[in-house]
PDB file of C-alpha atoms in Angstrom:
ATOM      1  CA  UNK H   1       9.037-175.506 -86.652  1.00  0.00           C
ATOM      2  CA  UNK H   2      12.202-174.374 -88.412  1.00  0.00           C
ATOM      3  CA  UNK H   3      11.769-170.834 -87.120  1.00  0.00           C
ATOM      4  CA  UNK H   4      11.677-172.129 -83.541  1.00  0.00           C
ATOM      5  CA  UNK H   5      14.959-174.013 -84.009  1.00  0.00           C
ATOM      6  CA  UNK H   6      16.589-170.995 -85.640  1.00  0.00           C
ATOM      7  CA  UNK H   7      15.381-168.592 -82.945  1.00  0.00           C
ATOM      8  CA  UNK H   8      16.592-170.855 -80.112  1.00  0.00           C
ATOM      9  CA  UNK H   9      19.981-171.266 -81.804  1.00  0.00           C
ATOM     10  CA  UNK H  10      20.349-167.528 -82.349  1.00  0.00           C
ATOM     11  CA  UNK H  11      19.418-166.779 -78.729  1.00  0.00           C
ATOM     12  CA  UNK H  12      21.914-169.345 -77.407  1.00  0.00           C
ATOM     13  CA  UNK H  13      24.594-167.904 -79.688  1.00  0.00           C
ATOM     14  CA  UNK H  14      23.811-164.385 -78.458  1.00  0.00           C
ATOM     15  CA  UNK H  15      24.184-165.505 -74.825  1.00  0.00           C
ATOM     16  CA  UNK H  16      27.662-166.872 -75.523  1.00  0.00           C
ATOM     17  CA  UNK H  17      28.861-163.863 -77.514  1.00  0.00           C
ATOM     18  CA  UNK H  18      27.238-161.130 -75.401  1.00  0.00           C
ATOM     19  CA  UNK H  19      28.766-158.969 -72.687  1.00  0.00           C
ATOM     20  CA  UNK H  20      28.376-161.608 -69.964  1.00  0.00           C
ATOM     21  CA  UNK H  21      29.156-164.462 -72.348  1.00  0.00           C
ATOM     22  CA  UNK H  22      32.234-166.572 -72.898  1.00  0.00           C
ATOM     23  CA  UNK H  23      34.812-163.794 -73.265  1.00  0.00           C
ATOM     24  CA  UNK H  24      33.877-162.406 -69.854  1.00  0.00           C
ATOM     25  CA  UNK H  25      33.395-165.801 -68.181  1.00  0.00           C
ATOM     26  CA  UNK H  26      36.618-167.361 -69.494  1.00  0.00           C
ATOM     27  CA  UNK H  27      38.622-164.343 -68.284  1.00  0.00           C
ATOM     28  CA  UNK H  28      36.999-164.495 -64.843  1.00  0.00           C
ATOM     29  CA  UNK H  29      37.466-168.264 -64.610  1.00  0.00           C
ATOM     30  CA  UNK H  30      41.098-167.968 -65.653  1.00  0.00           C
ATOM     31  CA  UNK H  31      41.757-165.501 -62.810  1.00  0.00           C
ATOM     32  CA  UNK H  32      39.738-167.522 -60.300  1.00  0.00           C
ATOM     33  CA  UNK H  33      41.516-170.809 -61.148  1.00  0.00           C
ATOM     34  CA  UNK H  34      44.956-169.225 -61.551  1.00  0.00           C
ATOM     35  CA  UNK H  35      45.466-170.651 -65.040  1.00  0.00           C
ATOM     36  CA  UNK H  36      46.140-169.129 -68.432  1.00  0.00           C
ATOM     37  CA  UNK H  37      43.274-169.809 -70.822  1.00  0.00           C
ATOM     38  CA  UNK H  38      43.007-168.449 -74.334  1.00  0.00           C
ATOM     39  CA  UNK H  39      40.032-166.139 -74.606  1.00  0.00           C
ATOM     40  CA  UNK H  40      37.117-167.132 -76.802  1.00  0.00           C
ATOM     41  CA  UNK H  41      36.284-164.241 -79.098  1.00  0.00           C
ATOM     42  CA  UNK H  42      32.781-163.932 -80.625  1.00  0.00           C
ATOM     43  CA  UNK H  43      34.157-165.109 -83.988  1.00  0.00           C
ATOM     44  CA  UNK H  44      35.124-168.421 -82.401  1.00  0.00           C
ATOM     45  CA  UNK H  45      31.491-169.163 -81.481  1.00  0.00           C
ATOM     46  CA  UNK H  46      29.593-170.519 -84.492  1.00  0.00           C
ATOM     47  CA  UNK H  47      25.881-171.230 -84.815  1.00  0.00           C
ATOM     48  CA  UNK H  48      26.208-174.437 -86.808  1.00  0.00           C
ATOM     49  CA  UNK H  49      26.791-178.160 -86.483  1.00  0.00           C
ATOM     50  CA  UNK H  50      29.935-179.278 -88.278  1.00  0.00           C
ATOM     51  CA  UNK H  51      32.334-182.175 -87.788  1.00  0.00           C
ATOM     52  CA  UNK H  52      35.814-181.177 -86.523  1.00  0.00           C
ATOM     53  CA  UNK H  53      37.650-182.603 -89.536  1.00  0.00           C
ATOM     54  CA  UNK H  54      35.335-180.822 -91.981  1.00  0.00           C
ATOM     55  CA  UNK H  55      35.710-177.535 -90.087  1.00  0.00           C
ATOM     56  CA  UNK H  56      39.494-177.757 -90.209  1.00  0.00           C
ATOM     57  CA  UNK H  57      39.573-178.491 -93.939  1.00  0.00           C
ATOM     58  CA  UNK H  58      37.013-175.950 -95.083  1.00  0.00           C
ATOM     59  CA  UNK H  59      36.727-173.064 -92.647  1.00  0.00           C
ATOM     60  CA  UNK H  60      40.194-172.724 -91.143  1.00  0.00           C
ATOM     61  CA  UNK H  61      38.891-172.942 -87.589  1.00  0.00           C
ATOM     62  CA  UNK H  62      40.541-171.089 -84.694  1.00  0.00           C
ATOM     63  CA  UNK H  63      40.745-172.984 -81.405  1.00  0.00           C
ATOM     64  CA  UNK H  64      39.246-173.029 -78.860  1.00  0.00           C
ATOM     65  CA  UNK H  65      35.981-173.132 -80.772  1.00  0.00           C
ATOM     66  CA  UNK H  66      32.365-173.422 -79.664  1.00  0.00           C
ATOM     67  CA  UNK H  67      29.531-174.604 -81.885  1.00  0.00           C
ATOM     68  CA  UNK H  68      25.873-173.998 -80.997  1.00  0.00           C
ATOM     69  CA  UNK H  69      23.056-175.860 -82.710  1.00  0.00           C
ATOM     70  CA  UNK H  70      19.549-177.252 -82.360  1.00  0.00           C
ATOM     71  CA  UNK H  71      19.321-181.040 -82.132  1.00  0.00           C
ATOM     72  CA  UNK H  72      15.557-181.315 -82.305  1.00  0.00           C
ATOM     73  CA  UNK H  73      12.168-179.763 -81.654  1.00  0.00           C
ATOM     74  CA  UNK H  74       9.285-181.481 -79.829  1.00  0.00           C
ATOM     75  CA  UNK H  75       5.780-180.010 -79.898  1.00  0.00           C
ATOM     76  CA  UNK H  76       4.103-181.570 -76.851  1.00  0.00           C
ATOM     77  CA  UNK H  77       0.935-179.434 -77.104  1.00  0.00           C
ATOM     78  CA  UNK H  78       0.868-178.977 -73.326  1.00  0.00           C
ATOM     79  CA  UNK H  79      -1.093-175.730 -73.550  1.00  0.00           C
ATOM     80  CA  UNK H  80      -4.475-175.518 -75.227  1.00  0.00           C
ATOM     81  CA  UNK H  81      -4.906-173.079 -78.099  1.00  0.00           C
ATOM     82  CA  UNK H  82      -1.152-172.669 -78.592  1.00  0.00           C
ATOM     83  CA  UNK H  83       0.437-173.377 -81.934  1.00  0.00           C
ATOM     84  CA  UNK H  84       3.540-174.701 -80.216  1.00  0.00           C
ATOM     85  CA  UNK H  85       4.181-175.670 -76.604  1.00  0.00           C
ATOM     86  CA  UNK H  86       7.081-177.992 -76.127  1.00  0.00           C
ATOM     87  CA  UNK H  87      10.835-178.293 -75.943  1.00  0.00           C
ATOM     88  CA  UNK H  88      13.793-177.444 -78.118  1.00  0.00           C
ATOM     89  CA  UNK H  89      16.814-179.704 -77.598  1.00  0.00           C
ATOM     90  CA  UNK H  90      19.978-177.639 -77.909  1.00  0.00           C
ATOM     91  CA  UNK H  91      23.684-178.475 -77.888  1.00  0.00           C
ATOM     92  CA  UNK H  92      26.948-176.603 -77.513  1.00  0.00           C
ATOM     93  CA  UNK H  93      30.235-178.223 -78.458  1.00  0.00           C
ATOM     94  CA  UNK H  94      33.519-176.950 -77.086  1.00  0.00           C
ATOM     95  CA  UNK H  95      36.580-177.997 -79.090  1.00  0.00           C
ATOM     96  CA  UNK H  96      40.084-177.550 -77.767  1.00  0.00           C
ATOM     97  CA  UNK H  97      43.427-178.354 -79.349  1.00  0.00           C
ATOM     98  CA  UNK H  98      46.896-178.649 -77.874  1.00  0.00           C
ATOM     99  CA  UNK H  99      50.238-180.077 -78.864  1.00  0.00           C
ATOM    100  CA  UNK H 100      50.537-181.842 -75.474  1.00  0.00           C
ATOM    101  CA  UNK H 101      47.955-184.503 -74.726  1.00  0.00           C
ATOM    102  CA  UNK H 102      48.220-184.104 -70.936  1.00  0.00           C
ATOM    103  CA  UNK H 103      47.132-180.444 -71.052  1.00  0.00           C
ATOM    104  CA  UNK H 104      44.202-180.994 -73.395  1.00  0.00           C
ATOM    105  CA  UNK H 105      41.583-182.450 -71.040  1.00  0.00           C
ATOM    106  CA  UNK H 106      42.264-179.954 -68.244  1.00  0.00           C
ATOM    107  CA  UNK H 107      41.754-177.042 -70.642  1.00  0.00           C
ATOM    108  CA  UNK H 108      38.580-178.623 -72.039  1.00  0.00           C
ATOM    109  CA  UNK H 109      37.162-178.993 -68.524  1.00  0.00           C
ATOM    110  CA  UNK H 110      37.746-175.300 -67.844  1.00  0.00           C
ATOM    111  CA  UNK H 111      36.107-174.184 -71.099  1.00  0.00           C
ATOM    112  CA  UNK H 112      33.173-176.487 -70.368  1.00  0.00           C
ATOM    113  CA  UNK H 113      32.876-174.932 -66.912  1.00  0.00           C
ATOM    114  CA  UNK H 114      32.777-171.487 -68.532  1.00  0.00           C
ATOM    115  CA  UNK H 115      29.980-172.536 -70.906  1.00  0.00           C
ATOM    116  CA  UNK H 116      27.896-174.043 -68.110  1.00  0.00           C
ATOM    117  CA  UNK H 117      28.476-170.926 -66.007  1.00  0.00           C
ATOM    118  CA  UNK H 118      27.038-168.807 -68.840  1.00  0.00           C
ATOM    119  CA  UNK H 119      24.007-171.116 -68.977  1.00  0.00           C
ATOM    120  CA  UNK H 120      23.599-170.957 -65.179  1.00  0.00           C
ATOM    121  CA  UNK H 121      23.608-167.159 -65.163  1.00  0.00           C
ATOM    122  CA  UNK H 122      20.989-167.011 -67.920  1.00  0.00           C
ATOM    123  CA  UNK H 123      18.294-169.171 -66.384  1.00  0.00           C
ATOM    124  CA  UNK H 124      14.786-167.866 -66.851  1.00  0.00           C
ATOM    125  CA  UNK H 125      12.891-166.049 -69.575  1.00  0.00           C
ATOM    126  CA  UNK H 126      14.820-165.694 -72.838  1.00  0.00           C
ATOM    127  CA  UNK H 127      12.020-163.801 -74.571  1.00  0.00           C
ATOM    128  CA  UNK H 128      10.022-164.799 -77.660  1.00  0.00           C
ATOM    129  CA  UNK H 129       8.190-167.447 -75.621  1.00  0.00           C
ATOM    130  CA  UNK H 130      11.425-169.247 -74.652  1.00  0.00           C
ATOM    131  CA  UNK H 131      12.294-170.209 -71.088  1.00  0.00           C
ATOM    132  CA  UNK H 132      15.439-171.975 -69.847  1.00  0.00           C
ATOM    133  CA  UNK H 133      14.824-173.717 -66.530  1.00  0.00           C
ATOM    134  CA  UNK H 134      18.409-174.861 -66.034  1.00  0.00           C
ATOM    135  CA  UNK H 135      19.977-178.257 -66.231  1.00  0.00           C
ATOM    136  CA  UNK H 136      22.350-179.700 -68.798  1.00  0.00           C
ATOM    137  CA  UNK H 137      24.316-182.826 -69.608  1.00  0.00           C
ATOM    138  CA  UNK H 138      28.021-182.870 -70.472  1.00  0.00           C
ATOM    139  CA  UNK H 139      29.644-185.598 -72.566  1.00  0.00           C
ATOM    140  CA  UNK H 140      33.393-185.626 -73.139  1.00  0.00           C
ATOM    141  CA  UNK H 141      34.674-187.100 -76.378  1.00  0.00           C
ATOM    142  CA  UNK H 142      37.931-188.959 -76.908  1.00  0.00           C
ATOM    143  CA  UNK H 143      41.179-187.280 -77.872  1.00  0.00           C
ATOM    144  CA  UNK H 144      41.769-187.384 -81.647  1.00  0.00           C
ATOM    145  CA  UNK H 145      44.354-186.126 -84.099  1.00  0.00           C
ATOM    146  CA  UNK H 146      43.615-182.634 -85.377  1.00  0.00           C
ATOM    147  CA  UNK H 147      44.195-178.968 -84.682  1.00  0.00           C
ATOM    148  CA  UNK H 148      47.750-178.340 -83.459  1.00  0.00           C
ATOM    149  CA  UNK H 149      48.257-182.069 -82.930  1.00  0.00           C
ATOM    150  CA  UNK H 150      45.444-183.286 -80.684  1.00  0.00           C
ATOM    151  CA  UNK H 151      41.814-182.175 -80.410  1.00  0.00           C
ATOM    152  CA  UNK H 152      39.100-183.047 -77.894  1.00  0.00           C
ATOM    153  CA  UNK H 153      35.409-182.156 -77.808  1.00  0.00           C
ATOM    154  CA  UNK H 154      32.883-181.726 -75.008  1.00  0.00           C
ATOM    155  CA  UNK H 155      29.162-181.627 -75.807  1.00  0.00           C
ATOM    156  CA  UNK H 156      26.748-179.807 -73.495  1.00  0.00           C
ATOM    157  CA  UNK H 157      23.074-180.549 -74.137  1.00  0.00           C
ATOM    158  CA  UNK H 158      20.128-178.693 -72.615  1.00  0.00           C
ATOM    159  CA  UNK H 159      16.462-178.020 -73.257  1.00  0.00           C
ATOM    160  CA  UNK H 160      14.585-174.781 -73.756  1.00  0.00           C
ATOM    161  CA  UNK H 161      10.844-174.656 -73.106  1.00  0.00           C
ATOM    162  CA  UNK H 162       8.900-172.844 -75.808  1.00  0.00           C
ATOM    163  CA  UNK H 163       5.307-171.610 -75.809  1.00  0.00           C
ATOM    164  CA  UNK H 164       3.959-169.780 -78.873  1.00  0.00           C
TER     165      UNK H 164
END
Protein backbone atom coordinates (compact mmCIF):
# COMPACT_ATOMS: atom_id res chain seq x y z
CA UNK A 1 0.00 0.00 0.00
CA UNK A 2 2.83 2.42 0.73
CA UNK A 3 4.05 2.22 -2.86
CA UNK A 4 0.61 3.29 -4.10
CA UNK A 5 0.62 6.36 -1.84
CA UNK A 6 4.16 7.27 -2.88
CA UNK A 7 3.43 6.82 -6.59
CA UNK A 8 0.26 8.95 -6.43
CA UNK A 9 2.11 11.68 -4.52
CA UNK A 10 5.00 11.68 -6.99
CA UNK A 11 2.62 11.86 -9.96
CA UNK A 12 0.68 14.76 -8.41
CA UNK A 13 3.96 16.55 -7.67
CA UNK A 14 5.12 16.00 -11.26
CA UNK A 15 1.88 17.52 -12.60
CA UNK A 16 2.43 20.68 -10.56
CA UNK A 17 6.10 21.07 -11.44
CA UNK A 18 5.90 20.03 -15.11
CA UNK A 19 5.73 22.21 -18.21
CA UNK A 20 1.97 22.80 -17.94
CA UNK A 21 2.07 22.95 -14.15
CA UNK A 22 1.93 25.82 -11.70
CA UNK A 23 4.66 28.02 -13.19
CA UNK A 24 2.84 28.10 -16.52
CA UNK A 25 -0.67 28.32 -15.03
CA UNK A 26 0.14 31.06 -12.51
CA UNK A 27 1.72 33.19 -15.25
CA UNK A 28 -1.29 32.71 -17.53
CA UNK A 29 -3.74 33.41 -14.71
CA UNK A 30 -1.84 36.53 -13.71
CA UNK A 31 -2.14 37.90 -17.27
CA UNK A 32 -5.78 36.85 -17.60
CA UNK A 33 -6.79 38.44 -14.26
CA UNK A 34 -4.58 41.51 -14.68
CA UNK A 35 -2.84 41.00 -11.34
CA UNK A 36 0.76 40.53 -10.29
CA UNK A 37 1.29 37.11 -8.74
CA UNK A 38 4.62 35.72 -7.64
CA UNK A 39 5.51 32.69 -9.72
CA UNK A 40 5.69 29.30 -8.06
CA UNK A 41 8.97 27.66 -8.98
CA UNK A 42 9.34 23.85 -8.83
CA UNK A 43 11.38 24.19 -5.62
CA UNK A 44 8.37 25.76 -3.91
CA UNK A 45 6.27 22.62 -4.49
CA UNK A 46 7.08 19.96 -1.88
CA UNK A 47 5.87 16.37 -1.73
CA UNK A 48 5.34 16.23 2.02
CA UNK A 49 2.88 17.07 4.77
CA UNK A 50 4.29 19.56 7.24
CA UNK A 51 2.72 22.14 9.54
CA UNK A 52 3.37 25.78 8.55
CA UNK A 53 5.12 26.68 11.81
CA UNK A 54 7.41 23.64 11.59
CA UNK A 55 8.25 24.42 7.95
CA UNK A 56 9.19 27.99 8.80
CA UNK A 57 11.44 26.96 11.69
CA UNK A 58 13.21 24.05 10.05
CA UNK A 59 13.22 24.38 6.27
CA UNK A 60 13.27 28.12 5.63
CA UNK A 61 10.22 27.98 3.38
CA UNK A 62 9.76 30.34 0.43
CA UNK A 63 6.23 31.63 -0.13
CA UNK A 64 3.96 30.98 -1.92
CA UNK A 65 4.41 27.30 -1.17
CA UNK A 66 2.47 24.22 -2.22
CA UNK A 67 2.57 20.90 -0.38
CA UNK A 68 1.34 17.66 -1.98
CA UNK A 69 0.64 14.55 0.06
CA UNK A 70 -1.43 11.39 0.35
CA UNK A 71 -4.08 11.43 3.08
CA UNK A 72 -5.13 7.81 2.80
CA UNK A 73 -5.50 4.71 0.66
CA UNK A 74 -8.68 2.61 0.38
CA UNK A 75 -8.62 -0.81 -1.26
CA UNK A 76 -12.26 -1.40 -2.23
CA UNK A 77 -11.55 -4.60 -4.21
CA UNK A 78 -14.00 -3.53 -6.92
CA UNK A 79 -12.28 -5.62 -9.59
CA UNK A 80 -11.83 -9.36 -9.25
CA UNK A 81 -8.31 -10.77 -9.40
CA UNK A 82 -6.70 -7.37 -8.81
CA UNK A 83 -4.32 -6.84 -5.94
CA UNK A 84 -5.59 -3.30 -5.49
CA UNK A 85 -8.64 -1.54 -6.89
CA UNK A 86 -9.70 1.48 -4.95
CA UNK A 87 -9.03 5.12 -4.23
CA UNK A 88 -6.14 7.22 -3.06
CA UNK A 89 -7.16 10.37 -1.16
CA UNK A 90 -4.78 13.18 -2.05
CA UNK A 91 -4.34 16.75 -0.83
CA UNK A 92 -2.55 19.88 -1.98
CA UNK A 93 -2.04 22.79 0.38
CA UNK A 94 -1.34 26.27 -0.93
CA UNK A 95 0.25 28.62 1.61
CA UNK A 96 0.50 32.34 1.00
CA UNK A 97 2.02 35.07 3.14
CA UNK A 98 1.68 38.84 3.00
CA UNK A 99 2.37 41.78 5.25
CA UNK A 100 -1.13 43.19 4.54
CA UNK A 101 -4.05 41.09 5.70
CA UNK A 102 -6.46 42.49 3.08
CA UNK A 103 -4.32 41.23 0.18
CA UNK A 104 -3.76 37.76 1.59
CA UNK A 105 -7.09 36.06 0.82
CA UNK A 106 -7.33 37.44 -2.72
CA UNK A 107 -3.87 36.08 -3.55
CA UNK A 108 -4.71 32.71 -1.97
CA UNK A 109 -7.86 32.45 -4.10
CA UNK A 110 -5.83 33.03 -7.26
CA UNK A 111 -3.21 30.43 -6.36
CA UNK A 112 -5.98 27.97 -5.51
CA UNK A 113 -7.56 28.67 -8.90
CA UNK A 114 -4.22 27.91 -10.55
CA UNK A 115 -3.91 24.58 -8.72
CA UNK A 116 -7.45 23.52 -9.63
CA UNK A 117 -6.82 24.56 -13.24
CA UNK A 118 -3.80 22.23 -13.33
CA UNK A 119 -5.98 19.42 -11.96
CA UNK A 120 -8.73 20.18 -14.51
CA UNK A 121 -6.31 20.01 -17.43
CA UNK A 122 -4.92 16.67 -16.25
CA UNK A 123 -8.12 14.68 -15.98
CA UNK A 124 -7.88 11.14 -17.25
CA UNK A 125 -5.25 8.41 -17.25
CA UNK A 126 -2.16 9.23 -15.19
CA UNK A 127 -0.44 5.95 -16.01
CA UNK A 128 0.62 3.15 -13.64
CA UNK A 129 -3.03 2.16 -13.17
CA UNK A 130 -4.02 5.63 -11.88
CA UNK A 131 -6.98 7.59 -13.21
CA UNK A 132 -8.17 11.04 -12.13
CA UNK A 133 -11.84 11.56 -12.95
CA UNK A 134 -11.98 15.18 -11.81
CA UNK A 135 -13.60 16.77 -8.83
CA UNK A 136 -12.04 18.32 -5.75
CA UNK A 137 -12.93 20.10 -2.54
CA UNK A 138 -11.36 23.36 -1.38
CA UNK A 139 -11.16 24.40 2.28
CA UNK A 140 -9.77 27.79 3.25
CA UNK A 141 -8.04 28.09 6.60
CA UNK A 142 -7.98 31.12 8.88
CA UNK A 143 -5.35 33.83 8.71
CA UNK A 144 -2.54 33.24 11.23
CA UNK A 145 0.72 34.89 12.20
CA UNK A 146 3.68 33.62 10.20
CA UNK A 147 5.68 34.21 7.05
CA UNK A 148 6.14 37.93 6.37
CA UNK A 149 3.50 38.76 8.98
CA UNK A 150 0.36 36.83 8.07
CA UNK A 151 -0.09 33.40 6.47
CA UNK A 152 -3.18 31.64 5.14
CA UNK A 153 -3.65 28.11 3.82
CA UNK A 154 -6.07 26.54 1.34
CA UNK A 155 -6.41 22.75 1.17
CA UNK A 156 -7.55 21.07 -2.05
CA UNK A 157 -8.54 17.42 -1.67
CA UNK A 158 -9.23 14.99 -4.51
CA UNK A 159 -9.31 11.27 -5.21
CA UNK A 160 -7.37 9.18 -7.68
CA UNK A 161 -8.75 5.81 -8.78
CA UNK A 162 -6.16 3.05 -8.80
CA UNK A 163 -6.32 -0.43 -10.32
CA UNK A 164 -3.29 -2.74 -10.04
